[in-house]
Short mmCIF file of C-alpha atoms in Angstrom, two decimals:
data_model
loop_
_atom_site.label_atom_id
_atom_site.label_comp_id
_atom_site.label_asym_id
_atom_site.label_seq_id
_atom_site.Cartn_x
_atom_site.Cartn_y
_atom_site.Cartn_z
CA MET A 1 100.65 145.77 117.87
CA MET A 2 104.27 144.57 118.07
CA GLU A 3 103.68 142.95 121.46
CA THR A 4 100.60 141.14 120.10
CA MET A 5 102.53 139.91 117.06
CA LEU A 6 105.43 138.63 119.15
CA GLY A 7 102.92 136.95 121.43
CA LEU A 8 101.44 134.97 118.54
CA PHE A 9 104.80 133.83 117.21
CA LYS A 10 107.08 131.42 118.98
CA ASP A 11 109.66 131.35 116.17
CA LEU A 12 109.30 133.73 113.21
CA SER A 13 112.03 132.00 111.20
CA VAL A 14 109.85 128.90 110.79
CA PHE A 15 107.77 130.78 108.21
CA ASP A 16 110.78 131.83 106.13
CA PRO A 17 110.71 129.54 103.05
CA ASP A 18 114.50 129.82 102.73
CA VAL A 19 115.13 128.43 106.22
CA ILE A 20 115.81 124.68 106.08
CA PRO A 21 113.89 122.76 108.77
CA ASN A 22 115.52 119.86 110.59
CA GLN A 23 113.10 117.47 108.92
CA LEU A 24 111.94 117.86 105.33
CA LEU A 25 108.65 116.01 105.25
CA PHE A 26 107.91 113.88 102.17
CA ARG A 27 111.48 114.29 100.85
CA GLU A 28 113.16 111.77 103.14
CA LYS A 29 113.60 109.21 100.35
CA GLU A 30 115.31 111.70 98.03
CA ILE A 31 117.63 112.87 100.82
CA GLU A 32 118.60 109.28 101.61
CA GLU A 33 119.31 108.49 97.95
CA LEU A 34 121.40 111.64 97.44
CA VAL A 35 123.45 111.01 100.59
CA ARG A 36 124.09 107.45 99.40
CA LEU A 37 125.02 108.67 95.91
CA PHE A 38 127.70 111.08 97.15
CA ALA A 39 128.91 109.07 100.16
CA PRO A 40 132.05 107.80 98.32
CA LEU A 41 133.46 111.36 98.42
CA GLN A 42 134.14 111.07 102.15
CA PHE A 43 136.29 107.98 101.55
CA GLY A 44 138.32 109.54 98.75
CA PHE A 45 136.46 107.81 95.95
CA LYS A 46 134.63 109.21 92.94
CA PRO A 47 130.83 108.73 93.02
CA ALA A 48 129.40 107.05 89.95
CA SER A 49 127.17 109.97 88.99
CA ASN A 50 126.20 113.58 89.50
CA ALA A 51 122.59 114.61 90.17
CA VAL A 52 119.90 116.78 88.61
CA ILE A 53 116.94 117.85 90.74
CA TYR A 54 114.06 119.34 88.81
CA GLY A 55 110.41 120.23 89.24
CA GLN A 56 108.04 123.14 89.66
CA PRO A 57 108.79 125.97 92.13
CA SER A 58 108.20 125.45 95.85
CA VAL A 59 108.49 121.66 95.97
CA GLY A 60 111.60 121.40 98.16
CA LYS A 61 114.34 121.18 95.51
CA THR A 62 116.66 123.82 96.94
CA SER A 63 115.91 122.81 100.53
CA VAL A 64 116.89 119.21 99.82
CA ALA A 65 120.06 120.22 97.97
CA ARG A 66 121.14 122.53 100.80
CA LYS A 67 120.24 119.86 103.33
CA ILE A 68 122.69 117.50 101.62
CA LEU A 69 125.44 120.13 101.82
CA LYS A 70 124.62 120.73 105.48
CA LEU A 71 124.87 117.03 106.32
CA PHE A 72 128.25 116.69 104.59
CA LYS A 73 129.54 119.86 106.23
CA GLU A 74 128.46 118.75 109.70
CA GLU A 75 129.61 115.15 109.44
CA VAL A 76 132.58 114.92 107.04
CA ALA A 77 133.93 118.47 106.62
CA SER A 78 137.49 117.19 106.97
CA LYS A 79 137.03 115.04 103.88
CA VAL A 80 134.51 116.91 101.71
CA ALA A 81 134.34 120.63 100.97
CA THR A 82 130.88 121.93 100.10
CA CYS A 83 129.75 124.85 97.99
CA TYR A 84 126.39 126.42 97.10
CA VAL A 85 126.08 128.75 94.09
CA ASN A 86 122.86 130.30 92.80
CA LEU A 87 123.37 130.83 89.07
CA ALA A 88 120.56 133.38 88.94
CA VAL A 89 122.73 135.53 91.23
CA LYS A 90 126.26 134.67 90.09
CA ARG A 91 125.79 135.51 86.43
CA THR A 92 129.23 134.98 84.88
CA SER A 93 131.74 132.15 84.85
CA ALA A 94 134.21 134.44 86.60
CA GLU A 95 131.73 135.13 89.42
CA VAL A 96 130.99 131.42 89.78
CA ALA A 97 134.68 130.48 89.90
CA ALA A 98 135.39 133.22 92.45
CA GLU A 99 132.49 132.08 94.63
CA ILE A 100 133.66 128.46 94.58
CA TYR A 101 137.19 129.58 95.46
CA PHE A 102 135.88 131.73 98.32
CA GLN A 103 133.74 128.98 99.82
CA VAL A 104 136.57 126.46 99.62
CA THR A 105 139.44 128.70 100.79
CA GLU A 106 137.63 131.57 102.60
CA HIS A 107 139.70 134.01 100.53
CA LEU A 108 138.64 136.42 97.80
CA SER A 109 140.05 136.12 94.29
CA ARG A 110 140.12 138.34 91.21
CA ARG A 111 141.95 135.87 89.00
CA ARG A 112 140.59 134.72 85.69
CA VAL A 113 138.44 131.61 85.66
CA SER A 114 141.11 129.00 84.87
CA LYS A 115 143.57 130.35 87.45
CA CYS A 116 140.86 130.67 90.07
CA LEU A 117 139.72 127.08 89.63
CA GLU A 118 143.32 125.86 89.52
CA ALA A 119 143.94 127.50 92.90
CA THR A 120 140.76 125.90 94.23
CA PHE A 121 141.81 122.42 93.10
CA LYS A 122 145.31 122.90 94.54
CA THR A 123 143.78 123.77 97.90
CA LEU A 124 141.58 120.69 97.77
CA LYS A 125 144.52 118.44 96.85
CA ASN A 126 146.74 119.87 99.59
CA ASN A 127 143.98 119.31 102.15
CA GLU A 128 143.09 115.87 100.75
CA LYS A 129 139.49 116.90 100.19
CA ASN A 130 136.90 116.29 97.52
CA LEU A 131 134.26 118.84 96.52
CA LEU A 132 130.46 118.74 96.34
CA ILE A 133 128.80 121.72 94.62
CA VAL A 134 125.14 122.68 94.34
CA PHE A 135 124.32 124.83 91.32
CA ASP A 136 120.87 126.25 92.04
CA ASP A 137 118.72 127.75 89.27
CA PHE A 138 121.26 126.42 86.78
CA ASN A 139 118.84 126.80 83.88
CA ALA A 140 118.72 130.55 84.65
CA PHE A 141 122.47 131.02 84.13
CA SER A 142 122.91 134.10 81.94
CA GLY A 143 126.69 134.35 81.92
CA GLY A 144 127.22 132.08 78.94
CA ASP A 145 126.70 128.40 78.28
CA ILE A 146 126.07 126.25 81.35
CA ASN A 147 127.54 123.30 79.46
CA THR A 148 130.83 125.16 78.95
CA LEU A 149 130.88 126.20 82.60
CA LEU A 150 130.49 122.60 83.76
CA GLN A 151 133.21 121.36 81.42
CA THR A 152 135.55 124.14 82.58
CA LEU A 153 134.92 123.16 86.17
CA LEU A 154 135.02 119.37 85.97
CA ARG A 155 137.64 118.53 83.36
CA PRO A 156 140.74 120.07 85.02
CA ALA A 157 139.86 118.52 88.36
CA GLU A 158 139.71 115.05 86.85
CA SER A 159 142.73 115.30 84.53
CA ARG A 160 145.27 117.57 86.24
CA PHE A 161 144.63 117.06 89.93
CA GLN A 162 144.63 113.33 90.43
CA GLY A 163 142.74 112.26 93.52
CA VAL A 164 140.53 115.36 93.62
CA HIS A 165 136.94 114.45 92.80
CA VAL A 166 134.29 117.09 92.06
CA ARG A 167 130.62 116.22 92.01
CA VAL A 168 127.67 118.52 91.34
CA ILE A 169 123.96 118.71 92.12
CA LEU A 170 122.14 120.74 89.48
CA VAL A 171 118.84 122.25 90.61
CA SER A 172 116.40 123.39 87.94
CA SER A 173 113.69 125.90 88.80
CA GLY A 174 111.44 124.22 86.26
CA ASP A 175 111.47 121.16 84.06
CA ASP A 176 113.06 122.76 80.99
CA TYR A 177 116.75 122.09 81.54
CA PHE A 178 119.01 120.91 78.75
CA LEU A 179 122.53 119.49 78.77
CA ARG A 180 124.51 118.76 75.64
CA ASN A 181 125.07 115.08 74.97
CA ARG A 182 128.81 115.51 75.52
CA VAL A 183 128.29 117.12 78.92
CA ARG A 184 125.50 114.72 79.84
CA SER A 185 127.84 111.84 79.04
CA SER A 186 130.58 113.20 81.30
CA LEU A 187 128.17 114.11 84.11
CA GLU A 188 126.22 110.85 83.94
CA PRO A 189 123.49 112.53 86.00
CA ILE A 190 120.87 110.72 88.02
CA GLU A 191 117.61 112.64 87.72
CA PHE A 192 115.35 113.38 90.66
CA GLN A 193 111.96 114.76 89.66
CA PHE A 194 110.17 116.45 92.54
CA LYS A 195 106.41 116.28 92.12
CA ASP A 196 104.09 118.95 93.52
CA TYR A 197 102.93 118.50 97.11
CA ASN A 198 99.27 117.53 97.29
CA ASP A 199 96.91 119.31 99.70
CA ASP A 200 97.29 116.66 102.41
CA GLN A 201 101.08 116.87 102.24
CA LYS A 202 100.96 120.67 102.34
CA PHE A 203 98.68 120.44 105.37
CA GLU A 204 101.11 118.17 107.25
CA ILE A 205 104.06 120.43 106.42
CA LEU A 206 102.18 123.58 107.46
CA LYS A 207 100.83 121.93 110.60
CA LYS A 208 104.37 121.14 111.72
CA ARG A 209 105.52 124.67 110.92
CA CYS A 210 102.61 126.14 112.88
CA ILE A 211 103.40 123.97 115.92
CA GLN A 212 107.00 125.17 115.79
CA GLY A 213 106.28 128.78 114.84
CA PHE A 214 103.11 129.83 116.67
CA SER A 215 102.29 129.85 120.36
CA ARG A 216 99.81 127.18 121.50
CA PHE A 217 96.17 127.48 120.47
CA VAL A 218 96.84 130.40 118.08
CA ILE A 219 95.55 128.59 114.97
CA SER A 220 93.26 125.60 114.48
CA GLU A 221 93.95 122.61 112.23
CA LYS A 222 90.84 123.52 110.24
CA LEU A 223 92.34 126.91 109.34
CA ILE A 224 95.71 125.35 108.55
CA ARG A 225 93.99 123.01 106.09
CA ASP A 226 92.12 125.98 104.62
CA VAL A 227 95.46 127.68 103.92
CA ALA A 228 96.90 124.45 102.47
CA GLU A 229 94.01 124.05 100.03
CA ARG A 230 93.77 127.70 98.95
CA ALA A 231 97.45 128.60 98.61
CA THR A 232 98.98 128.22 95.17
CA ASP A 233 102.06 126.51 96.60
CA LEU A 234 103.96 126.00 99.84
CA ARG A 235 105.87 129.27 99.60
CA HIS A 236 102.59 131.16 99.20
CA ALA A 237 101.11 129.29 102.18
CA LEU A 238 104.05 130.23 104.41
CA ALA A 239 103.70 133.87 103.34
CA ILE A 240 100.00 133.73 104.26
CA LEU A 241 100.75 132.33 107.72
CA TYR A 242 103.49 134.88 108.34
CA TYR A 243 101.17 137.71 107.31
CA VAL A 244 98.17 136.46 109.27
CA GLY A 245 100.29 136.10 112.40
CA GLY A 246 101.01 139.80 112.18
CA ILE A 247 97.40 140.97 111.85
CA ALA A 248 95.55 138.58 114.16
CA ASN A 249 94.53 139.56 117.67
CA LYS A 250 95.46 136.81 120.16
CA LYS A 251 94.00 134.06 117.96
CA ILE A 252 93.85 133.59 114.17
CA THR A 253 90.34 133.59 112.71
CA LYS A 254 88.80 132.72 109.35
CA ARG A 255 88.42 136.45 108.68
CA ASP A 256 92.16 136.93 109.27
CA ILE A 257 92.91 134.15 106.76
CA ASP A 258 90.57 135.69 104.17
CA THR A 259 92.20 139.09 104.65
CA ALA A 260 95.65 137.58 104.20
CA PHE A 261 94.65 135.95 100.91
CA THR A 262 93.43 139.29 99.55
CA MET A 263 96.75 140.91 100.45
CA VAL A 264 99.30 138.19 99.70
CA LYS A 265 99.11 136.91 96.14
CA GLY A 266 100.75 133.74 94.90
CA MET A 267 101.34 132.28 91.47
CA PRO A 268 98.11 131.42 89.59
CA LYS A 269 96.83 127.90 90.18
CA LYS A 270 96.56 125.48 87.32
CA ASN A 271 93.45 126.48 85.41
CA GLU A 272 92.04 124.77 82.35
CA SER A 273 88.88 126.85 82.06
CA HIS A 274 90.37 129.72 80.05
CA LEU A 275 92.29 127.79 77.42
CA SER A 276 92.04 128.51 73.71
CA GLU A 277 90.59 125.96 71.30
CA LEU A 278 94.10 124.93 70.22
CA GLU A 279 95.32 124.58 73.81
CA THR A 280 92.25 122.52 74.72
CA PHE A 281 92.84 120.24 71.71
CA LEU A 282 96.51 119.69 72.59
CA LEU A 283 95.67 119.01 76.23
CA SER A 284 93.06 116.41 75.25
CA LYS A 285 95.59 114.56 73.06
CA ILE A 286 98.21 114.62 75.81
CA LYS A 287 95.70 113.22 78.30
CA GLU A 288 94.78 110.43 75.87
CA SER A 289 98.42 109.30 75.58
CA THR A 290 101.01 108.17 78.10
CA THR A 291 103.55 110.36 76.31
CA ILE A 292 103.34 112.14 72.97
CA SER A 293 105.87 114.17 70.98
CA THR A 294 105.44 117.68 69.59
CA GLY A 295 105.60 116.25 66.07
CA GLU A 296 102.82 113.78 66.80
CA LEU A 297 100.64 116.55 68.22
CA HIS A 298 101.30 118.58 65.07
CA ARG A 299 100.27 115.67 62.85
CA TYR A 300 97.09 115.07 64.87
CA HIS A 301 96.10 118.72 64.45
CA GLN A 302 96.86 118.67 60.73
CA LYS A 303 94.64 115.60 60.33
CA GLU A 304 91.73 116.55 62.60
CA LYS A 305 91.66 120.36 62.74
CA GLY A 306 93.56 121.70 59.77
CA ASP A 307 96.82 123.35 58.85
CA ILE A 308 99.03 124.93 61.54
CA THR A 309 102.76 125.52 61.90
CA ILE A 310 104.75 123.44 64.34
CA GLN A 311 105.89 126.75 65.87
CA GLY A 312 102.25 127.49 66.69
CA ILE A 313 101.96 124.11 68.38
CA GLY A 314 105.14 124.78 70.33
CA LYS A 315 103.94 128.18 71.53
CA SER A 316 100.71 126.72 72.90
CA LEU A 317 102.56 123.84 74.56
CA LYS A 318 104.88 126.33 76.23
CA LYS A 319 101.86 128.18 77.66
CA LEU A 320 100.37 124.92 78.99
CA LYS A 321 103.67 124.11 80.66
CA THR A 322 103.94 127.60 82.16
CA LEU A 323 100.47 127.12 83.65
CA GLY A 324 101.68 123.85 85.15
CA ILE A 325 99.04 121.83 83.29
CA VAL A 326 101.44 119.67 81.27
CA ASP A 327 105.10 118.72 81.47
CA TYR A 328 107.73 117.15 79.24
CA LYS A 329 110.85 115.02 79.34
CA PHE A 330 113.54 114.11 76.83
CA VAL A 331 113.73 110.55 75.48
CA SER A 332 116.05 108.89 72.98
CA ILE A 333 114.04 108.56 69.77
CA ARG A 334 116.22 109.37 66.76
CA GLY A 335 118.29 111.60 69.00
CA ARG A 336 116.76 113.63 71.83
CA THR A 337 113.00 113.98 71.46
CA ARG A 338 110.75 116.01 73.75
CA VAL A 339 107.62 114.12 74.79
CA TRP A 340 104.69 115.58 76.69
CA PHE A 341 102.64 114.13 79.52
#
């Protein structure tokens, strides 16, 4: 069995969703824009903005962010230090500060947050380096307020360590991130929304992975497309291909693919067929409008369907967003207003 499996695979790592390929198909534009945005760091200048990358899971957000760090590390490590922190793993400000210190200095630290960051900035200043940090899953941070963490990190660098510039890429594992106006003003973030891959894009990505990962003639393009169309997302598709490569005998068949889909489950696909009457009503109004606020949806329901609390509207909208059927963004209408689309 093991010999057969190794015979099918040319490179197992290709099917690991956390491995960053040399080329990230359909994200070239975003990579180019992010490199251009942070390029001033290598010349000792402060980039005009930070960045926020957001979108649904498995659309290349983390891969692109880590690709940017990799490019800076490979090409301008003498001028720019890089750091990656997953805020779903590092759950307190102290853990985050210690991780940044470790990645910059390669030393461990048990100092409190302010002292740890101060030591980090001193190291950067002494080495005449700037710092680019990726905060992944930043909306999942459970160690306090992400806004406070960012202020704690960025303010001392700008005010007390002249010449040291810190820039961040915030990656949201969803579209529901929020930054206080004060922090948003200091970050001046440029937003990059990553849309879902369509089936054709998934096919091209998977086709390239299969060429790199499987031996020749192991899987047909027809079966690759079948996986692309049936998988809930790219991560699920890669898991299917990894699994099917382990059960197939010399060549992958349709039966092998079907077996893999019964064994490897992904996130549910967007499905509008099992929505409640309220959810169906809200969805119809959102589809009729370019954008529409929660308050407007509430007023429409009051007028056309009858009394309901705005909390009830909000709960149903949250479910629609969780299913990936609708999305929202914040706009400036009498403050920050959430509009749906």
